[in-house]
CSV table of C-alpha atoms in Angstrom, one decimal:
chain,number,residue,atom,x,y,z
A,1,ASP,CA,-4.2,7.2,14.0
A,2,ILE,CA,-6.5,4.2,13.5
A,3,GLN,CA,-4.7,1.0,14.5
A,4,MET,CA,-5.2,-2.1,12.4
A,5,THR,CA,-4.6,-5.4,14.2
A,6,GLN,CA,-4.2,-8.5,12.1
A,7,SER,CA,-4.4,-12.0,13.3
A,8,PRO,CA,-2.7,-14.4,13.2
A,9,SER,CA,0.7,-12.9,12.4
A,10,ALA,CA,1.8,-16.1,10.8
A,11,MET,CA,0.2,-19.4,9.8
A,12,SER,CA,1.0,-22.7,8.1
A,13,ALA,CA,-1.7,-24.5,6.2
A,14,SER,CA,-2.1,-27.4,3.7
A,15,VAL,CA,-3.1,-27.1,0.1
A,16,GLY,CA,-6.9,-27.2,-0.1
A,17,ASP,CA,-7.4,-25.8,3.4
A,18,ARG,CA,-9.7,-22.9,4.2
A,19,VAL,CA,-7.7,-20.0,5.6
A,20,THR,CA,-9.1,-17.0,7.4
A,21,ILE,CA,-7.2,-13.8,8.3
A,22,THR,CA,-8.8,-11.2,10.6
A,23,CYS,CA,-8.2,-7.5,10.7
A,24,ARG,CA,-9.6,-5.3,13.5
A,25,ALA,CA,-9.8,-1.6,13.4
A,26,SER,CA,-9.4,0.6,16.5
A,27,GLN,CA,-12.4,2.6,15.4
A,28,ASP,CA,-15.2,2.4,12.8
A,29,ILE,CA,-13.9,2.5,9.3
A,30,ASN,CA,-17.2,1.7,7.5
A,31,ASP,CA,-16.1,-0.5,4.5
A,32,TYR,CA,-13.0,1.5,3.6
A,33,LEU,CA,-10.8,-1.5,3.8
A,34,ALA,CA,-8.6,-3.3,1.3
A,35,TRP,CA,-6.6,-6.5,1.3
A,36,TYR,CA,-3.2,-6.9,-0.4
A,37,GLN,CA,-1.1,-10.0,-1.1
A,38,GLN,CA,2.7,-9.6,-1.3
A,39,LYS,CA,4.7,-12.6,-2.5
A,40,PRO,CA,8.3,-12.8,-1.5
A,41,GLY,CA,10.4,-10.1,-3.3
A,42,LYS,CA,7.4,-8.8,-5.2
A,43,VAL,CA,5.1,-5.7,-5.3
A,44,PRO,CA,1.9,-5.9,-3.3
A,45,LYS,CA,-1.2,-6.7,-5.2
A,46,ARG,CA,-4.7,-5.7,-4.3
A,47,LEU,CA,-7.1,-8.6,-3.8
A,48,ILE,CA,-10.1,-7.1,-2.2
A,49,TYR,CA,-11.4,-3.5,-2.1
A,50,ALA,CA,-14.3,-1.9,-0.3
A,51,ALA,CA,-14.1,-4.8,2.2
A,52,SER,CA,-15.8,-7.4,0.0
A,53,SER,CA,-15.3,-6.5,-3.7
A,54,LEU,CA,-13.0,-8.9,-5.6
A,55,GLN,CA,-10.4,-7.2,-7.7
A,56,SER,CA,-10.6,-8.0,-11.4
A,57,GLY,CA,-8.5,-11.0,-12.3
A,58,VAL,CA,-8.2,-12.3,-8.7
A,59,PRO,CA,-9.2,-15.9,-8.3
A,60,SER,CA,-12.7,-16.4,-6.7
A,61,ARG,CA,-11.2,-18.5,-3.9
A,62,PHE,CA,-10.4,-15.1,-2.3
A,63,SER,CA,-13.2,-13.4,-0.5
A,64,GLY,CA,-13.6,-10.5,2.0
A,65,ARG,CA,-16.3,-9.7,4.6
A,66,GLY,CA,-16.9,-7.2,7.3
A,67,PHE,CA,-18.0,-3.7,8.1
A,68,GLY,CA,-17.2,-1.2,10.9
A,69,THR,CA,-14.3,-2.6,12.9
A,70,GLU,CA,-14.0,-6.3,12.1
A,71,PHE,CA,-13.0,-7.7,8.7
A,72,THR,CA,-11.9,-11.1,7.4
A,73,LEU,CA,-10.1,-12.3,4.3
A,74,THR,CA,-10.8,-16.0,3.4
A,75,ILE,CA,-9.0,-18.2,1.0
A,76,SER,CA,-11.3,-21.1,0.2
A,77,GLY,CA,-9.0,-23.8,-0.9
A,78,LEU,CA,-5.4,-22.7,-0.4
A,79,GLN,CA,-3.1,-23.1,-3.4
A,80,PRO,CA,0.7,-23.3,-3.4
A,81,GLU,CA,0.9,-20.0,-5.2
A,82,ASP,CA,-0.9,-18.3,-2.3
A,83,LEU,CA,2.1,-18.3,-0.1
A,84,GLY,CA,3.1,-14.8,0.9
A,85,THR,CA,2.2,-12.0,3.3
A,86,TYR,CA,-1.2,-10.5,3.4
A,87,TYR,CA,-2.0,-6.9,4.6
A,88,CYS,CA,-5.1,-5.0,5.3
A,89,LEU,CA,-5.3,-1.3,4.7
A,90,GLN,CA,-7.8,1.2,6.1
A,91,HIS,CA,-8.4,4.3,4.0
A,92,ASN,CA,-11.3,5.7,6.0
A,93,SER,CA,-9.3,8.5,7.6
A,94,TYR,CA,-5.8,9.9,7.3
A,95,PRO,CA,-3.1,8.8,7.9
A,96,TRP,CA,-4.0,5.6,6.2
A,97,THR,CA,-2.7,2.6,8.1
A,98,PHE,CA,-1.9,-1.0,7.3
A,99,GLY,CA,-2.1,-4.1,9.5
A,100,GLN,CA,1.2,-5.6,10.5
A,101,GLY,CA,0.8,-8.5,8.0
A,102,THR,CA,0.0,-12.2,8.1
A,103,LYS,CA,2.6,-14.5,6.7
A,104,VAL,CA,1.0,-17.6,5.1
A,105,GLU,CA,3.2,-20.7,4.6
A,106,ILE,CA,2.3,-23.9,2.9
A,107,LYS,CA,2.8,-27.1,4.9
B,1,GLN,CA,-3.4,-0.4,-19.0
B,2,VAL,CA,-2.0,1.9,-16.4
B,3,GLN,CA,1.7,1.6,-15.7
B,4,LEU,CA,3.8,3.3,-13.0
B,5,GLN,CA,7.5,3.5,-13.6
B,6,GLN,CA,9.6,5.0,-10.8
B,7,TRP,CA,13.2,6.0,-10.4
B,8,GLY,CA,15.6,7.8,-8.0
B,9,ALA,CA,18.8,7.6,-6.1
B,10,GLY,CA,19.3,4.4,-4.2
B,11,LEU,CA,22.1,5.3,-1.8
B,12,LEU,CA,22.1,8.4,0.3
B,13,LYS,CA,24.1,9.7,3.3
B,14,PRO,CA,22.4,10.9,6.4
B,15,SER,CA,21.0,14.5,6.2
B,16,GLU,CA,20.7,14.3,2.4
B,17,THR,CA,17.4,14.6,0.5
B,18,LEU,CA,15.6,11.6,-1.0
B,19,SER,CA,14.1,12.3,-4.4
B,20,LEU,CA,11.9,9.8,-6.3
B,21,THR,CA,9.8,10.3,-9.4
B,22,CYS,CA,7.0,8.1,-10.8
B,23,ALA,CA,5.9,8.3,-14.4
B,24,VAL,CA,2.4,7.4,-15.4
B,25,SER,CA,1.4,5.9,-18.7
B,26,GLY,CA,-1.8,4.6,-20.0
B,27,GLY,CA,-4.2,6.6,-17.8
B,28,SER,CA,-5.6,10.0,-16.9
B,29,PHE,CA,-4.7,12.0,-13.8
B,30,SER,CA,-8.3,13.1,-13.3
B,31,GLY,CA,-10.4,11.2,-10.8
B,32,TYR,CA,-7.5,9.5,-9.1
B,33,PHE,CA,-5.0,10.0,-6.2
B,34,TRP,CA,-1.3,9.4,-6.5
B,35,GLY,CA,0.8,8.4,-3.5
B,36,TRP,CA,3.8,6.9,-1.9
B,37,ILE,CA,4.1,3.9,0.4
B,38,ARG,CA,7.3,2.5,1.9
B,39,GLN,CA,8.5,-0.8,3.4
B,40,PRO,CA,11.6,-1.1,5.5
B,41,PRO,CA,13.6,-4.3,4.9
B,42,GLY,CA,11.8,-7.2,6.4
B,43,LYS,CA,9.0,-5.1,7.8
B,44,GLY,CA,5.4,-4.0,6.9
B,45,LEU,CA,3.9,-1.3,4.7
B,46,GLU,CA,3.7,2.4,5.7
B,47,TRP,CA,1.6,5.0,3.9
B,48,ILE,CA,3.6,8.3,3.5
B,49,ALA,CA,1.6,10.8,1.4
B,50,GLU,CA,-0.8,11.3,-1.5
B,51,ILE,CA,-1.8,14.0,-3.9
B,52,ASN,CA,-5.0,14.3,-6.0
B,53,HIS,CA,-5.3,15.6,-9.6
B,54,SER,CA,-6.1,19.1,-8.3
B,55,GLY,CA,-2.9,19.2,-6.2
B,56,GLY,CA,-4.5,18.6,-2.8
B,57,THR,CA,-2.1,16.8,-0.5
B,58,LYS,CA,-2.2,14.6,2.6
B,59,TYR,CA,0.8,13.5,4.6
B,60,LYS,CA,1.6,11.2,7.4
B,61,PRO,CA,1.8,13.5,10.4
B,62,SER,CA,5.1,12.1,11.7
B,63,LEU,CA,6.8,12.8,8.4
B,64,ARG,CA,5.0,16.0,7.4
B,65,SER,CA,7.8,18.3,8.3
B,66,ARG,CA,10.3,16.5,6.0
B,67,VAL,CA,8.1,15.3,3.1
B,68,THR,CA,6.8,17.0,-0.1
B,69,ILE,CA,4.7,15.3,-2.7
B,70,SER,CA,4.2,17.1,-6.0
B,71,LEU,CA,2.5,16.5,-9.4
B,72,ASP,CA,3.4,17.5,-12.9
B,73,THR,CA,0.5,16.7,-15.2
B,74,THR,CA,2.4,18.1,-18.2
B,75,LYS,CA,5.0,15.4,-17.8
B,76,ASN,CA,2.5,12.7,-16.5
B,77,GLN,CA,4.7,12.4,-13.4
B,78,PHE,CA,4.6,12.8,-9.6
B,79,SER,CA,7.4,13.0,-7.1
B,80,LEU,CA,8.4,12.5,-3.5
B,81,ARG,CA,11.1,14.4,-1.6
B,82,VAL,CA,12.2,13.5,1.9
B,83,ARG,CA,14.6,15.9,3.5
B,84,SER,CA,17.2,15.2,6.2
B,85,VAL,CA,17.1,11.4,5.8
B,86,THR,CA,18.4,9.0,8.5
B,87,ALA,CA,18.9,5.3,8.6
B,88,ALA,CA,15.2,5.0,9.6
B,89,ASP,CA,14.2,6.1,6.1
B,90,THR,CA,15.9,3.1,4.6
B,91,ALA,CA,13.1,1.2,2.8
B,92,VAL,CA,11.7,0.1,-0.5
B,93,TYR,CA,9.5,3.1,-1.7
B,94,TYR,CA,6.5,2.4,-3.9
B,95,CYS,CA,4.5,4.9,-6.0
B,96,VAL,CA,0.8,4.1,-6.2
B,97,ARG,CA,-2.4,5.1,-7.9
B,98,GLY,CA,-5.9,4.7,-6.7
B,99,PRO,CA,-9.4,5.7,-7.7
B,100,LYS,CA,-10.9,8.6,-5.7
B,101,TYR,CA,-12.4,7.3,-2.4
B,102,SER,CA,-10.8,3.9,-3.0
B,103,SER,CA,-7.5,2.2,-2.2
B,104,PRO,CA,-4.3,1.9,-4.3
B,105,ASP,CA,-4.9,-0.4,-7.2
B,106,HIS,CA,-1.7,0.1,-9.2
B,107,TRP,CA,1.8,0.1,-7.8
B,108,GLY,CA,5.2,1.0,-9.2
B,109,GLN,CA,8.0,-1.5,-9.2
B,110,GLY,CA,9.6,-0.2,-6.0
B,111,THR,CA,12.9,1.5,-5.4
B,112,LEU,CA,15.2,0.5,-2.6
B,113,VAL,CA,16.6,3.6,-0.9
B,114,THR,CA,19.4,2.9,1.6
B,115,VAL,CA,20.7,5.6,3.9
B,116,SER,CA,24.2,4.9,5.2
B,117,SER,CA,27.3,6.9,6.0
């Protein structure tokens, strides 16, 4: 199985801060990577697909970059409603695997 | 607008069979995959299985012997069965849809399944 390692596992940032979450794959996954946001008690929501494509309806402060084994999700200007847990997902090869999640809290 | 509505028994005893169904409205089966993802309480997400519109299936190897995913295009539904459940199968189960070669873009509302004697 491909291992997806996210960092950090948790973070606290202030409104307006630039936040970056990293996801590293144990082997090359091309750009078969998505990012999901899960707010407390809610269903996960896709933010980014194909590593860098913004899902329709998602604010432009969210952006994704990367290819191969290293990927980042950046929130440019953290908002209070961005609190939650963020997960990366690789779908390059089966079984698909998620990162362990990054919990984002607002200071 | 595609909507996924799921249902199934929420409380099971060890060794019973988990059975969940997801109804699809507002979209075609062709060109998409249909799958299940679960999340144990307080933990992360785990991909379980998927099926495409032609009936081709993929399973997580560690669950393959106990899991069956199926598709009924006449009813616009797909289902998950997990045999011989244990407490380790306790989780919120989500049905999902995704475009071919892409990642899940639509999720069901989730069903909490608890396995307890």
